[in-house]
Amino acid sequence: MNDQNEPRFRIRARHTESTITVYQAYRPEIGGPAARHGRFPSSWKRDRMTWIKPSFLWMMYRCGWGTKEGQETVLAVEISSEGFLWALRNACLSHHVPALHGDRADWKRQLSQAPARVQWDPERDLRLAPLPHRSLQLGLAGEAAARYADEWIVGIEDVTPLATEVHARVRAGRLDAAAGLLPEERPYPVEDEVLARLRA
């Protein structure tokens, strides 16, 4: 994970031939039912943008190992690759890059119309320190959020106990033992033309 040769922009994820696993963290009233029933409860707000993250450690950075208020339940959501790729193909980069978007007004128009948006944040190591390469965050709104909730989900697992155990080993200084528990995240195959519009 600390490989200096790792490309700056590449999606790494736990995946199969037909699915990819992404992570989210919710308060227990949403996360618990979602894991039990394999779908989000009616209290889940589909009219709000929801961010999915293929990186377990970036999720740990975001939710403080499941200790931040409102993010106490960490979910591994297995979704169809077909859905994930649809979101990427219909996404807009979350910040303006003149070489990609032309002027700012054109980008703002693209952003307002896109059902998904992409941002890249520094990947994290086990101590949650930033690494040189980036981790994908994918925001879903409107049609994308509805498809995510209703069509793409294959399964939902509560991985809060895993987060707690990895964190305990990190705090004890047992980094090798902690690393042994991490989900295996491999480069996720995406056609370069799809990511070309989303790297900056």
Tab-separated table of C-alpha atoms in Angstrom:
chain	number	residue	atom	x	y	z
A	1	MET	CA	0.000	0.000	0.000
A	2	ASN	CA	2.990	2.300	0.520
A	3	ASP	CA	4.330	1.388	-2.912
A	4	GLN	CA	5.868	4.526	-4.381
A	5	ASN	CA	5.126	3.153	-7.861
A	6	GLU	CA	1.374	3.127	-7.255
A	7	PRO	CA	-0.331	5.336	-9.878
A	8	ARG	CA	-1.697	8.561	-8.423
A	9	PHE	CA	-5.207	7.903	-9.742
A	10	ARG	CA	-6.334	4.289	-9.693
A	11	ILE	CA	-9.339	2.542	-8.210
A	12	ARG	CA	-8.391	-0.182	-5.748
A	13	ALA	CA	-11.170	-2.290	-4.297
A	14	ARG	CA	-12.333	-5.652	-3.087
A	15	HIS	CA	-14.079	-7.055	-6.134
A	16	THR	CA	-15.221	-10.145	-7.987
A	17	GLU	CA	-15.930	-10.610	-11.680
A	18	SER	CA	-19.365	-9.043	-11.275
A	19	THR	CA	-19.301	-6.981	-8.059
A	20	ILE	CA	-17.337	-4.341	-6.184
A	21	THR	CA	-17.436	-3.641	-2.448
A	22	VAL	CA	-17.778	-0.063	-1.222
A	23	TYR	CA	-17.958	1.323	2.297
A	24	GLN	CA	-20.281	3.701	4.094
A	25	ALA	CA	-20.867	4.563	7.758
A	26	TYR	CA	-24.227	5.388	9.321
A	27	ARG	CA	-25.885	5.813	12.656
A	28	PRO	CA	-27.047	2.440	14.047
A	29	GLU	CA	-30.734	3.084	13.291
A	30	ILE	CA	-29.906	2.998	9.579
A	31	GLY	CA	-26.824	0.782	9.478
A	32	GLY	CA	-28.297	-2.016	11.616
A	33	PRO	CA	-31.460	-2.601	9.552
A	34	ALA	CA	-29.485	-2.208	6.315
A	35	ALA	CA	-27.120	-5.026	7.295
A	36	ARG	CA	-29.934	-7.257	8.568
A	37	HIS	CA	-32.174	-6.888	5.531
A	38	GLY	CA	-29.664	-6.274	2.750
A	39	ARG	CA	-31.269	-2.976	1.774
A	40	PHE	CA	-31.558	0.478	3.255
A	41	PRO	CA	-34.560	1.176	5.492
A	42	SER	CA	-37.239	3.697	4.552
A	43	SER	CA	-35.556	6.279	6.807
A	44	TRP	CA	-32.568	6.330	4.427
A	45	LYS	CA	-32.774	9.610	2.525
A	46	ARG	CA	-32.633	8.896	-1.182
A	47	ASP	CA	-33.006	12.586	-2.038
A	48	ARG	CA	-29.639	13.339	-0.442
A	49	MET	CA	-26.240	12.742	-2.032
A	50	THR	CA	-24.632	9.583	-0.670
A	51	TRP	CA	-20.884	8.934	-0.918
A	52	ILE	CA	-19.481	5.450	-1.455
A	53	LYS	CA	-15.823	4.595	-0.939
A	54	PRO	CA	-13.982	1.497	-2.256
A	55	SER	CA	-11.137	2.017	0.247
A	56	PHE	CA	-11.607	0.474	3.700
A	57	LEU	CA	-8.862	2.598	5.234
A	58	TRP	CA	-10.188	5.818	3.740
A	59	MET	CA	-13.539	4.941	5.289
A	60	MET	CA	-11.773	4.398	8.619
A	61	TYR	CA	-10.203	7.842	8.279
A	62	ARG	CA	-13.590	9.383	7.520
A	63	CYS	CA	-15.524	7.689	10.330
A	64	GLY	CA	-12.747	7.496	12.934
A	65	TRP	CA	-12.846	3.683	13.011
A	66	GLY	CA	-16.611	3.877	13.614
A	67	THR	CA	-16.340	6.227	16.588
A	68	LYS	CA	-17.632	9.477	15.078
A	69	GLU	CA	-21.166	10.499	15.920
A	70	GLY	CA	-23.632	9.373	13.278
A	71	GLN	CA	-21.039	7.018	11.742
A	72	GLU	CA	-20.948	4.277	14.360
A	73	THR	CA	-22.052	1.462	12.036
A	74	VAL	CA	-19.626	0.714	9.203
A	75	LEU	CA	-21.118	-1.100	6.235
A	76	ALA	CA	-19.462	-3.037	3.426
A	77	VAL	CA	-21.919	-2.762	0.544
A	78	GLU	CA	-21.411	-5.183	-2.325
A	79	ILE	CA	-22.831	-3.716	-5.521
A	80	SER	CA	-22.897	-4.756	-9.147
A	81	SER	CA	-19.936	-3.706	-11.255
A	82	GLU	CA	-22.460	-2.766	-13.927
A	83	GLY	CA	-23.990	-0.191	-11.598
A	84	PHE	CA	-20.642	1.133	-10.405
A	85	LEU	CA	-19.430	1.602	-13.979
A	86	TRP	CA	-22.712	3.310	-14.922
A	87	ALA	CA	-22.081	5.802	-12.119
A	88	LEU	CA	-18.508	6.441	-13.292
A	89	ARG	CA	-19.632	6.936	-16.889
A	90	ASN	CA	-22.251	9.434	-15.761
A	91	ALA	CA	-20.075	11.218	-13.205
A	92	CYS	CA	-18.509	14.652	-13.221
A	93	LEU	CA	-15.346	15.585	-11.368
A	94	SER	CA	-16.257	17.483	-8.195
A	95	HIS	CA	-13.806	20.315	-8.845
A	96	HIS	CA	-13.119	22.429	-11.916
A	97	VAL	CA	-10.156	21.492	-14.127
A	98	PRO	CA	-9.840	23.868	-17.102
A	99	ALA	CA	-8.080	21.297	-19.324
A	100	LEU	CA	-10.985	18.882	-18.861
A	101	HIS	CA	-14.018	21.115	-18.519
A	102	GLY	CA	-13.336	24.320	-20.398
A	103	ASP	CA	-14.647	27.305	-18.522
A	104	ARG	CA	-16.089	27.182	-15.018
A	105	ALA	CA	-19.663	27.771	-16.207
A	106	ASP	CA	-19.510	24.672	-18.450
A	107	TRP	CA	-18.218	22.584	-15.546
A	108	LYS	CA	-20.904	23.893	-13.182
A	109	ARG	CA	-23.543	22.970	-15.744
A	110	GLN	CA	-22.073	19.451	-16.106
A	111	LEU	CA	-21.904	19.078	-12.332
A	112	SER	CA	-25.517	20.156	-11.819
A	113	GLN	CA	-26.760	17.691	-14.439
A	114	ALA	CA	-24.604	14.699	-13.470
A	115	PRO	CA	-26.201	12.076	-11.187
A	116	ALA	CA	-22.757	11.184	-9.818
A	117	ARG	CA	-19.585	13.016	-8.907
A	118	VAL	CA	-16.022	11.914	-8.314
A	119	GLN	CA	-13.387	13.267	-5.999
A	120	TRP	CA	-9.947	11.919	-5.221
A	121	ASP	CA	-8.538	12.192	-1.716
A	122	PRO	CA	-5.197	10.969	-0.369
A	123	GLU	CA	-5.274	7.246	0.391
A	124	ARG	CA	-4.494	6.397	4.019
A	125	ASP	CA	-2.178	3.980	5.766
A	126	LEU	CA	-2.992	2.010	8.912
A	127	ARG	CA	-2.240	5.022	11.088
A	128	LEU	CA	-4.573	6.993	8.786
A	129	ALA	CA	-1.703	9.181	7.580
A	130	PRO	CA	-2.008	10.365	3.945
A	131	LEU	CA	-0.238	8.458	1.174
A	132	PRO	CA	1.013	9.938	-2.137
A	133	HIS	CA	-1.650	8.212	-4.236
A	134	ARG	CA	-5.350	8.938	-4.283
A	135	SER	CA	-8.498	7.123	-3.240
A	136	LEU	CA	-11.764	7.436	-5.164
A	137	GLN	CA	-14.908	8.789	-3.525
A	138	LEU	CA	-18.075	8.485	-5.592
A	139	GLY	CA	-21.061	10.671	-4.766
A	140	LEU	CA	-24.476	9.477	-5.904
A	141	ALA	CA	-27.536	11.715	-6.227
A	142	GLY	CA	-30.911	11.603	-7.919
A	143	GLU	CA	-31.137	8.721	-10.377
A	144	ALA	CA	-27.783	7.290	-9.250
A	145	ALA	CA	-28.803	7.192	-5.570
A	146	ALA	CA	-32.106	5.512	-6.458
A	147	ARG	CA	-30.390	2.921	-8.661
A	148	TYR	CA	-27.837	2.277	-5.912
A	149	ALA	CA	-30.505	1.631	-3.298
A	150	ASP	CA	-32.967	-0.267	-5.494
A	151	GLU	CA	-30.953	-2.069	-8.178
A	152	TRP	CA	-27.222	-2.350	-7.541
A	153	ILE	CA	-26.963	-3.791	-4.034
A	154	VAL	CA	-26.041	-7.477	-3.877
A	155	GLY	CA	-25.407	-7.609	-0.125
A	156	ILE	CA	-24.689	-5.464	2.931
A	157	GLU	CA	-22.411	-6.526	5.785
A	158	ASP	CA	-21.843	-4.768	9.110
A	159	VAL	CA	-18.044	-4.561	9.362
A	160	THR	CA	-17.952	-2.451	12.527
A	161	PRO	CA	-16.414	-5.364	14.503
A	162	LEU	CA	-13.652	-5.598	11.885
A	163	ALA	CA	-13.004	-1.857	12.143
A	164	THR	CA	-12.810	-2.129	15.938
A	165	GLU	CA	-10.398	-5.088	15.807
A	166	VAL	CA	-8.084	-3.512	13.216
A	167	HIS	CA	-8.051	-0.302	15.245
A	168	ALA	CA	-7.200	-2.198	18.438
A	169	ARG	CA	-4.207	-3.838	16.762
A	170	VAL	CA	-3.028	-0.507	15.355
A	171	ARG	CA	-3.262	1.120	18.790
A	172	ALA	CA	-1.259	-1.767	20.244
A	173	GLY	CA	1.461	-1.166	17.648
A	174	ARG	CA	0.774	-4.511	15.961
A	175	LEU	CA	0.677	-3.125	12.431
A	176	ASP	CA	1.473	-6.420	10.683
A	177	ALA	CA	-1.347	-8.115	12.574
A	178	ALA	CA	-3.676	-5.243	11.703
A	179	ALA	CA	-2.694	-5.388	8.027
A	180	GLY	CA	-3.516	-9.097	7.992
A	181	LEU	CA	-7.148	-8.300	8.747
A	182	LEU	CA	-7.647	-5.734	6.003
A	183	PRO	CA	-9.902	-6.563	3.056
A	184	GLU	CA	-7.859	-7.381	-0.025
A	185	GLU	CA	-8.117	-4.395	-2.345
A	186	ARG	CA	-6.786	-4.961	-5.849
A	187	PRO	CA	-6.684	-2.644	-8.856
A	188	TYR	CA	-10.196	-2.454	-10.258
A	189	PRO	CA	-10.359	-2.774	-14.049
A	190	VAL	CA	-11.827	0.337	-15.660
A	191	GLU	CA	-11.399	1.383	-19.275
A	192	ASP	CA	-9.015	4.306	-19.430
A	193	GLU	CA	-11.474	6.381	-21.444
A	194	VAL	CA	-13.889	6.244	-18.479
A	195	LEU	CA	-11.357	7.544	-15.975
A	196	ALA	CA	-9.719	10.000	-18.394
A	197	ARG	CA	-12.509	12.531	-17.734
A	198	LEU	CA	-12.276	11.977	-13.993
A	199	ARG	CA	-8.566	12.308	-13.216
A	200	ALA	CA	-7.143	15.626	-12.158
